[in-house]
CSV table of C-alpha atoms in Angstrom, one decimal:
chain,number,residue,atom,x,y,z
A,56,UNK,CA,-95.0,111.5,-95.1
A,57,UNK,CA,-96.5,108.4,-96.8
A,58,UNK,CA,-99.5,107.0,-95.6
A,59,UNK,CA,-100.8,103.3,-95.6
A,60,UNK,CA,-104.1,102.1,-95.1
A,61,UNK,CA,-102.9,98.7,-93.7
A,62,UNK,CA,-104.3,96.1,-91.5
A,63,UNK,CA,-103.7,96.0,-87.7
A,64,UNK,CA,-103.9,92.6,-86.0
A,65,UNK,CA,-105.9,92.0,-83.2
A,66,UNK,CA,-107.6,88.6,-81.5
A,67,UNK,CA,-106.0,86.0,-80.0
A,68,UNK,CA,-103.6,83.4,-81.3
A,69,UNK,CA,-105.8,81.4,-84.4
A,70,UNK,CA,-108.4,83.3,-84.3
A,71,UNK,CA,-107.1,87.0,-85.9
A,72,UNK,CA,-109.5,90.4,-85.8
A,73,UNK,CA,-107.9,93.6,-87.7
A,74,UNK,CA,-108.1,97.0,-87.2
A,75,UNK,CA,-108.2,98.8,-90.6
A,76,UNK,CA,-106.0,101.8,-90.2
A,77,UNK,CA,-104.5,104.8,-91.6
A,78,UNK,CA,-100.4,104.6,-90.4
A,79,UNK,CA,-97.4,106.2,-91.4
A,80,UNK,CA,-95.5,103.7,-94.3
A,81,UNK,CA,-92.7,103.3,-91.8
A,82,UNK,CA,-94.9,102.4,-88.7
A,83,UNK,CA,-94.8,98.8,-87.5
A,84,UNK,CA,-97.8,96.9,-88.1
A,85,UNK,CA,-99.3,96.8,-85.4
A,86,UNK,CA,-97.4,100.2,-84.1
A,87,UNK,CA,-98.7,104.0,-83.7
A,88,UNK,CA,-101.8,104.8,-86.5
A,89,UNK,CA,-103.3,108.1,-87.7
A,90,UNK,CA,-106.8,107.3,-87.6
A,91,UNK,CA,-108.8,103.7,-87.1
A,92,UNK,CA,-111.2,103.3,-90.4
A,93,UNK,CA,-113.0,100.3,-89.7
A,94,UNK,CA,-112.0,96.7,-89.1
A,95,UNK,CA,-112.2,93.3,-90.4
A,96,UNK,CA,-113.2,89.5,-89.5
A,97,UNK,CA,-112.6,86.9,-91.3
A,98,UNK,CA,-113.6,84.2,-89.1
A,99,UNK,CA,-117.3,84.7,-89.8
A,100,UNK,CA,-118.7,83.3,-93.5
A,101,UNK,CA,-118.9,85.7,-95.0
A,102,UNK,CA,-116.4,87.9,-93.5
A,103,UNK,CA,-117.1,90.8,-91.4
A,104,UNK,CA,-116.8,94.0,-92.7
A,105,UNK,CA,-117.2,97.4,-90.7
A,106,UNK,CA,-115.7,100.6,-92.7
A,107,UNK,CA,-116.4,104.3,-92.5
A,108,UNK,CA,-116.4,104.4,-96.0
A,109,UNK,CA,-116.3,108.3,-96.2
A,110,UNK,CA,-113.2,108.8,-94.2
A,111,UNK,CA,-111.7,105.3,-95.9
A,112,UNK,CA,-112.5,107.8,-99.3
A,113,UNK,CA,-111.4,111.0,-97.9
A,114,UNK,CA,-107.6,108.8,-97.4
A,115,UNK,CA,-107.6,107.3,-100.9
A,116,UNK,CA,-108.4,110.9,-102.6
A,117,UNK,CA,-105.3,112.3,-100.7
A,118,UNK,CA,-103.3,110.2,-101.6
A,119,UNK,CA,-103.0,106.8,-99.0
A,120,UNK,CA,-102.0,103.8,-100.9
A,121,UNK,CA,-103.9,100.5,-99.4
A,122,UNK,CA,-101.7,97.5,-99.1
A,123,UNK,CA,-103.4,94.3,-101.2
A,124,UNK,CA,-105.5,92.7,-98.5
A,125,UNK,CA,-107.0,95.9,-97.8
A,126,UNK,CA,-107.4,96.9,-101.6
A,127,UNK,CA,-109.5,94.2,-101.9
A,128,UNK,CA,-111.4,94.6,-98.8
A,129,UNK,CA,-112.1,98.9,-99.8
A,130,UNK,CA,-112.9,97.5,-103.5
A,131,UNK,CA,-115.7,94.8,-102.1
A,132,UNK,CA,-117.0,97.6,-99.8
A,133,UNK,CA,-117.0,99.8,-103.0
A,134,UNK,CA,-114.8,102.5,-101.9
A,135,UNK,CA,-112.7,102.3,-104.8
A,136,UNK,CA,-115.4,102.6,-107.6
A,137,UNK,CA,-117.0,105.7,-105.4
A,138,UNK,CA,-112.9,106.7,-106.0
A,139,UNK,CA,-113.1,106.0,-109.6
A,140,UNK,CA,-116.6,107.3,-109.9
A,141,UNK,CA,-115.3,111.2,-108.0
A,142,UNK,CA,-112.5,110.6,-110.8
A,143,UNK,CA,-115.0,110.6,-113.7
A,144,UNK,CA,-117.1,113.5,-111.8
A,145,UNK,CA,-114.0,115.4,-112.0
A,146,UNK,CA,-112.8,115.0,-115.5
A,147,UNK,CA,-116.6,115.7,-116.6
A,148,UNK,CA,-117.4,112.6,-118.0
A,149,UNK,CA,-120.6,112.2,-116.0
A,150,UNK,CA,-122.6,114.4,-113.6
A,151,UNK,CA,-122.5,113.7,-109.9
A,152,UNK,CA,-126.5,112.3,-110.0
A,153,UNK,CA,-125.0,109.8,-112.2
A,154,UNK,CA,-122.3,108.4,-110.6
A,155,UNK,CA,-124.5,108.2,-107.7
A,156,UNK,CA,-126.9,106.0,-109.8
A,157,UNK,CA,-124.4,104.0,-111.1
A,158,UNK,CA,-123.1,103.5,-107.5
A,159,UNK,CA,-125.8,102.7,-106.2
A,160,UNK,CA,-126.7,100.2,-108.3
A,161,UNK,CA,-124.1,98.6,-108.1
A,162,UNK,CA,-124.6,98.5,-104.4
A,163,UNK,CA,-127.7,96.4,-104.4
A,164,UNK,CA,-126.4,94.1,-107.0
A,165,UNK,CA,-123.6,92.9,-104.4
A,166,UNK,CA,-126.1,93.1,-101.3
A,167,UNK,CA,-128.3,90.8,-103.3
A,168,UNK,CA,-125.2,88.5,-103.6
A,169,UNK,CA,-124.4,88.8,-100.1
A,170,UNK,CA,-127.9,87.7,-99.1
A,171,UNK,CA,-127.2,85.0,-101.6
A,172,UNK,CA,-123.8,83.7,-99.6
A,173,UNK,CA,-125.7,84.0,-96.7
A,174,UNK,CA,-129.2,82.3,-97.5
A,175,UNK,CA,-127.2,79.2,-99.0
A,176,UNK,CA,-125.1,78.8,-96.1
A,177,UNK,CA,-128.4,78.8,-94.0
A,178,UNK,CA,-130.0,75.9,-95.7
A,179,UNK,CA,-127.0,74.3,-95.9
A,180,UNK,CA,-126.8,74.7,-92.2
A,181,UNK,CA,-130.4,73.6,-91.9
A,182,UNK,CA,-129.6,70.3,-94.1
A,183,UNK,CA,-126.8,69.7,-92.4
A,184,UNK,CA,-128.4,69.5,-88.7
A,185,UNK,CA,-131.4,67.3,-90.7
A,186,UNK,CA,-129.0,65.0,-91.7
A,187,UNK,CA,-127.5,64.3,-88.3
A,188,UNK,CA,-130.9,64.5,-86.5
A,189,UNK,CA,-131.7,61.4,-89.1
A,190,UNK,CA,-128.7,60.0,-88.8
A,191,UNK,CA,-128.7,60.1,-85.0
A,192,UNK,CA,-132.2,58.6,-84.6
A,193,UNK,CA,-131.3,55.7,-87.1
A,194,UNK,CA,-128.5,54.9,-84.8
A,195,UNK,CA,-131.0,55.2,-82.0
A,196,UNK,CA,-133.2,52.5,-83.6
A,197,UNK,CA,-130.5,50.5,-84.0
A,198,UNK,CA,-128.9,50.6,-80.8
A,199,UNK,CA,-132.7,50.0,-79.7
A,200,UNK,CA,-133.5,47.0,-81.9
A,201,UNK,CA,-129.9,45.6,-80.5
A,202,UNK,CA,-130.8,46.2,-76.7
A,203,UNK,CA,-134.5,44.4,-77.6
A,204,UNK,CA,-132.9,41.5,-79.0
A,205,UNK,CA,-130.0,41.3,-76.2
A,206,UNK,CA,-133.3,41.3,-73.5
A,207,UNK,CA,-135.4,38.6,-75.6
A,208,UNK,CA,-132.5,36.4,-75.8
A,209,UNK,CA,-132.0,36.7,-72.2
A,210,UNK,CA,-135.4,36.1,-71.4
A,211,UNK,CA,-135.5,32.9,-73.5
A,212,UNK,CA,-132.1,32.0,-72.1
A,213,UNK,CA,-134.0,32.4,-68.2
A,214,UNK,CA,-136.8,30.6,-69.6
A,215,UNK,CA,-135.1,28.1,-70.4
A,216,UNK,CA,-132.7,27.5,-67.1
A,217,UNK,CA,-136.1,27.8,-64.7
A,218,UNK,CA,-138.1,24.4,-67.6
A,219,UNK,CA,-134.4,23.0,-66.4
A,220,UNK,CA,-134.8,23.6,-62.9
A,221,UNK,CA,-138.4,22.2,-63.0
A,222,UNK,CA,-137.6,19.1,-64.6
A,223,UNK,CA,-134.7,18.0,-63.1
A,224,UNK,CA,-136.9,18.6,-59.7
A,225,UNK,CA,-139.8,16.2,-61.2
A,226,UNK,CA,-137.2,13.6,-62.0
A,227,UNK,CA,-135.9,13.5,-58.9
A,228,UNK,CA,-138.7,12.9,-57.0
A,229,UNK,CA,-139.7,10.4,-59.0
A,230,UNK,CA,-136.7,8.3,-59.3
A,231,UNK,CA,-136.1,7.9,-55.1
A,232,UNK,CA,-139.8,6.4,-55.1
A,233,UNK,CA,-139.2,3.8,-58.0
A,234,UNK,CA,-136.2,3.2,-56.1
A,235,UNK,CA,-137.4,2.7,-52.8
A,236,UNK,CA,-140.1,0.4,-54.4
A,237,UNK,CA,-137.3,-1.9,-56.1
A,238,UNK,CA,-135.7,-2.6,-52.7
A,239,UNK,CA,-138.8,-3.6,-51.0
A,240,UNK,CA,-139.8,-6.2,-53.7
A,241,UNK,CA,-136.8,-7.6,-53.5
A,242,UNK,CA,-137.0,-8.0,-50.1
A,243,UNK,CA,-140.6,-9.4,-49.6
A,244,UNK,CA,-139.2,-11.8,-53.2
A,245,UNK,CA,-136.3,-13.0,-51.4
């Protein structure tokens, strides 16, 4: 029997989570498994990796062959250098203690990178929210400035009718006196 260590889908529709299994070469994909290694999501930045990496290596040494999206998922978790490492061990190129150094290593090398990924997305994050919270209250200034300007003139404009409704007043009382004047001189004339 040929083994696989394949993906198995899970999630809902546009938004995928996998199962990392061990399954039989001629299994559906997302049909009966041997044994549920880990899984995988890659809606997160970075992705989202969990793996029991000694039973993921126990599958590689006897012989399971790891479809490409999960080769390179078992090589960035470092399963297959551990692999390669056992290899070396074996042949008696290196001692054991040494390919444990080397391995581990290597291992803080790519958590320091994966800090990296993950502080630069932060204050990227962080810049991005300052950017809006500027850009949001120079709108609100705006919008601010706009509504002051919109009262002012519509203070002037009531200003202005109530000088008009005073004066208009004024010049109507004073025109029915000058008129009733003019009649009565012309009378008394007459």
């Amino acid at each position: 029997m040929a083994t696989k260590i394949r993906l198995q889908r899970r999630g809902r529709k546009g938004y995928p989570f996998y199962h990392i299994v061990i399954a039989d070469s001629r299994a559906p994909r997302d049909g009966r498994f041997i044994e549920k290694v880990g899984t995988y999501n890659p809606n997160t930045d970075p992705a989202t990796i969990t793996l029991n990496f000694d039973r993921a290596l126990y599958w590689l040494q006897v012989g399971a062959q790891p479809t490409d999206t999960t080769r390179n998922i078992l090589s960035k978790e470092g399963v297959l250098l551990k692999k390669h490492l056992l290899g070396g061990v074996a042949k008696g190129a290196f001692t054991e203690a040494d390919a444990d150094k080397k391995f581990e290593a290597w291992q803080s090398e790519k958590e320091k990178g994966t800090q990296a990924v993950i502080n630069k997305n932060e204050t990227k994050a962080k810049a991005d929210a300052k950017a809006r919270l500027e850009a949001e209250q120079a709108a609100n200034k705006a919008k601010a400035a706009a509504v002051a300007q919109k009262k002012a003139e519509e203070n002037a404009a009531a200003a202005e009718a109530e000088v008009e409704e005073a004066a208009p007043a004024e010049d109507v009382a004073e025109t029915p006196v000058a008129e009733a004047e003019t009649p009565a001189e012309e009378k008394s004339a007459e």
